């Protein structure tokens, strides 16, 4: 450090005295060292800024994709309806199956106003834990509907959904008519006696944080929404009024 300071002092003195003999090797090394430090700082700042921008863009993309998935689930559930069955005095429940990571429901979503037709819709997680929607077209026979065994539409709605930790809500949880009271979902999903009790569905998606180019990642994000089922005639009590 003393040598560097002495070299700088000699350079300043020579420049002040009009000495034009050039610079010494030590002075050249000092200048190179200073330039290298400045260049390193600039490159580091640029790299950090670039990673931050990339990560922010990826997070924004994840949030938008998850929001679109949540909107699709909400739309389908709001149009959920029971299904009349020939020879049965009571309609089948709106929910065909209901588990913590999959559900199947009859819905009049996107139905034609003139000749409304229901579809059977399944939401589930694939092997990559992406949320997938499958729609099964309905066929009317004497006013009663049956549904195809093969989906007419299959599409991925979200990125990977993280499995909930202990104490966290699963992807799907099911409320009764008493607002805030949830049905206990047994292994294999809700039972036949529980399915007609579903008055609302709470959808909770915990989405992976985006990974940056440098290996950094944002914290997981959780979005949640409770969707009522107005067509089922099950009025929930204890709801907060706006």
XYZ file of C-alpha atoms in Angstrom:
242
model
C 0.000 0.000 0.000
C 2.918 2.362 0.836
C 4.490 1.675 -2.559
C 1.217 2.377 -4.357
C 0.814 5.663 -2.495
C 4.407 6.669 -3.270
C 3.931 5.864 -6.953
C 0.800 7.983 -7.106
C 2.562 10.861 -5.314
C 5.481 10.742 -7.776
C 3.074 10.744 -10.713
C 1.208 13.782 -9.403
C 4.486 15.621 -8.729
C 5.877 14.896 -12.186
C 2.665 16.007 -13.895
C 2.591 19.202 -11.836
C 6.207 19.984 -12.819
C 5.662 19.433 -16.524
C 7.759 16.241 -16.591
C 7.032 14.382 -19.846
C 9.248 11.342 -19.352
C 6.199 9.015 -19.358
C 5.118 6.629 -16.627
C 6.986 3.903 -14.846
C 6.037 0.218 -14.777
C 4.721 0.545 -11.221
C 2.517 3.460 -12.242
C 1.195 1.452 -15.178
C 0.413 -1.456 -12.878
C -1.370 0.872 -10.460
C -3.498 2.325 -13.259
C -4.309 -1.164 -14.549
C -5.279 -2.317 -11.058
C -7.593 0.647 -10.534
C -9.205 0.118 -13.943
C -9.686 -3.600 -13.201
C -11.395 -2.834 -9.894
C -13.740 -0.335 -11.530
C -14.521 -2.748 -14.373
C -15.265 -5.546 -11.890
C -17.668 -3.304 -9.973
C -19.487 -2.266 -13.150
C -19.802 -5.853 -14.434
C -20.994 -7.082 -11.024
C -23.642 -4.351 -10.800
C -24.855 -5.076 -14.332
C -25.012 -8.826 -13.657
C -26.990 -8.316 -10.439
C -29.426 -5.959 -12.151
C -29.869 -8.356 -15.069
C -30.625 -11.287 -12.740
C -33.115 -9.192 -10.786
C -34.956 -8.143 -13.943
C -35.059 -11.728 -15.245
C -36.309 -13.059 -11.909
C -38.963 -10.360 -11.622
C -40.204 -11.161 -15.122
C -40.420 -14.878 -14.350
C -42.282 -14.225 -11.082
C -44.731 -11.956 -12.894
C -45.306 -14.675 -15.500
C -45.958 -17.286 -12.780
C -48.420 -15.001 -11.009
C -50.315 -14.240 -14.218
C -50.503 -17.917 -15.184
C -51.705 -18.908 -11.715
C -54.304 -16.131 -11.729
C -55.646 -17.354 -15.062
C -55.876 -20.875 -13.632
C -57.695 -19.611 -10.550
C -60.134 -17.645 -12.717
C -60.905 -20.743 -14.798
C -61.597 -22.899 -11.730
C -63.785 -20.174 -10.225
C -65.786 -19.796 -13.434
C -66.439 -23.526 -13.735
C -67.453 -23.888 -10.082
C -69.822 -20.909 -10.129
C -71.800 -22.658 -12.867
C -71.799 -26.041 -11.099
C -75.180 -27.790 -11.092
C -76.722 -31.087 -10.095
C -77.434 -33.624 -12.835
C -80.863 -35.291 -13.269
C -80.646 -39.036 -13.876
C -83.329 -41.118 -15.582
C -85.146 -43.271 -13.046
C -83.639 -41.474 -10.029
C -85.947 -39.342 -7.877
C -83.003 -37.214 -6.703
C -80.454 -35.512 -8.951
C -76.842 -36.594 -8.794
C -74.725 -34.125 -6.784
C -72.866 -31.437 -8.706
C -69.591 -33.022 -7.596
C -68.818 -36.403 -9.090
C -65.592 -36.698 -7.086
C -63.923 -34.295 -4.676
C -60.465 -34.831 -3.210
C -57.659 -32.582 -1.995
C -55.855 -32.468 -5.358
C -58.564 -33.386 -7.845
C -62.250 -32.739 -8.374
C -64.845 -33.506 -11.027
C -67.988 -31.424 -11.343
C -70.995 -30.954 -13.614
C -71.105 -27.370 -14.858
C -72.981 -25.155 -17.287
C -69.877 -23.045 -17.865
C -69.759 -21.427 -21.330
C -73.205 -22.872 -22.082
C -75.298 -21.567 -24.965
C -78.084 -19.354 -23.598
C -80.623 -20.757 -26.073
C -79.864 -24.453 -25.647
C -77.759 -24.782 -22.483
C -75.821 -28.014 -22.168
C -73.717 -29.111 -19.203
C -70.180 -30.433 -19.363
C -68.319 -32.613 -16.922
C -65.076 -30.928 -15.871
C -62.109 -32.441 -14.045
C -59.292 -30.477 -12.431
C -56.236 -32.474 -11.376
C -52.451 -32.314 -11.060
C -50.270 -34.111 -13.590
C -46.904 -35.767 -12.900
C -45.206 -32.341 -12.963
C -47.842 -31.015 -10.524
C -49.245 -28.666 -13.143
C -52.971 -28.048 -12.840
C -54.819 -29.649 -15.758
C -58.416 -29.093 -16.888
C -60.326 -31.761 -18.826
C -63.818 -31.254 -20.233
C -66.178 -34.072 -21.187
C -69.015 -33.246 -23.577
C -72.590 -34.123 -22.655
C -75.193 -35.915 -24.761
C -78.922 -35.426 -24.127
C -81.336 -38.373 -24.212
C -84.976 -37.622 -23.403
C -83.901 -34.596 -21.401
C -81.232 -36.417 -19.396
C -77.509 -35.984 -19.827
C -74.725 -38.527 -20.114
C -71.073 -37.690 -20.632
C -68.282 -38.985 -22.826
C -65.566 -41.130 -21.292
C -62.849 -39.306 -23.267
C -62.229 -35.581 -22.721
C -62.953 -33.278 -25.638
C -60.664 -30.592 -24.197
C -57.464 -31.001 -22.171
C -55.276 -28.071 -21.214
C -52.648 -27.099 -18.656
C -53.701 -24.120 -16.549
C -50.720 -23.392 -14.278
C -47.082 -24.069 -13.598
C -45.985 -26.510 -10.900
C -48.069 -26.355 -7.713
C -46.116 -27.032 -4.514
C -47.495 -29.671 -2.165
C -48.743 -28.021 1.044
C -46.693 -28.219 4.213
C -48.145 -29.469 7.481
C -50.936 -27.172 8.618
C -51.422 -25.559 5.192
C -54.588 -25.919 3.133
C -54.509 -28.374 0.228
C -55.283 -27.385 -3.340
C -59.005 -28.058 -2.810
C -60.890 -27.899 0.481
C -64.658 -28.001 0.834
C -66.918 -25.827 2.970
C -70.361 -26.699 4.276
C -73.272 -24.264 4.549
C -71.705 -22.943 7.755
C -69.118 -20.516 6.433
C -65.614 -21.446 7.567
C -66.544 -25.039 8.415
C -64.707 -27.542 6.244
C -65.529 -31.145 5.502
C -62.903 -33.679 6.513
C -61.715 -35.299 3.295
C -61.077 -39.013 3.831
C -58.554 -40.991 1.829
C -60.031 -41.407 -1.631
C -62.069 -38.204 -1.505
C -65.434 -37.118 -0.141
C -67.973 -39.872 0.390
C -71.335 -40.100 -1.377
C -73.031 -38.611 1.687
C -70.545 -35.717 1.879
C -70.701 -34.643 -1.776
C -74.168 -33.000 -1.533
C -72.987 -31.005 1.509
C -70.399 -28.983 -0.425
C -71.529 -25.351 -0.480
C -68.221 -23.707 -1.438
C -64.720 -24.687 -2.498
C -61.554 -23.032 -1.239
C -58.815 -23.208 -3.861
C -55.269 -22.664 -2.557
C -52.350 -22.651 -4.967
C -48.773 -22.459 -3.716
C -46.626 -21.694 -6.729
C -42.893 -22.270 -7.061
C -40.695 -19.193 -7.057
C -38.958 -18.473 -10.337
C -35.274 -19.397 -10.723
C -32.885 -16.752 -12.001
C -29.965 -17.248 -14.359
C -27.548 -17.187 -11.435
C -29.400 -19.909 -9.549
C -31.305 -17.581 -7.215
C -35.003 -18.106 -6.656
C -37.875 -16.105 -5.258
C -39.958 -17.337 -2.337
C -43.034 -19.462 -3.130
C -46.259 -17.527 -3.616
C -49.689 -18.587 -2.366
C -52.973 -17.460 -3.874
C -56.308 -18.515 -2.419
C -59.971 -18.008 -3.250
C -63.220 -19.376 -1.855
C -65.781 -19.978 -4.600
C -69.479 -20.175 -3.811
C -71.865 -22.466 -5.691
C -74.964 -20.312 -6.286
C -76.803 -22.828 -8.486
C -76.972 -25.453 -5.736
C -79.296 -23.466 -3.486
C -77.079 -23.955 -0.430
C -76.974 -20.616 1.366
C -73.881 -20.294 3.521
C -74.311 -18.705 6.933
C -71.808 -16.532 8.756
C -70.378 -14.873 5.648
C -68.769 -11.467 5.920
C -70.958 -8.862 4.259
C -69.315 -6.201 2.043
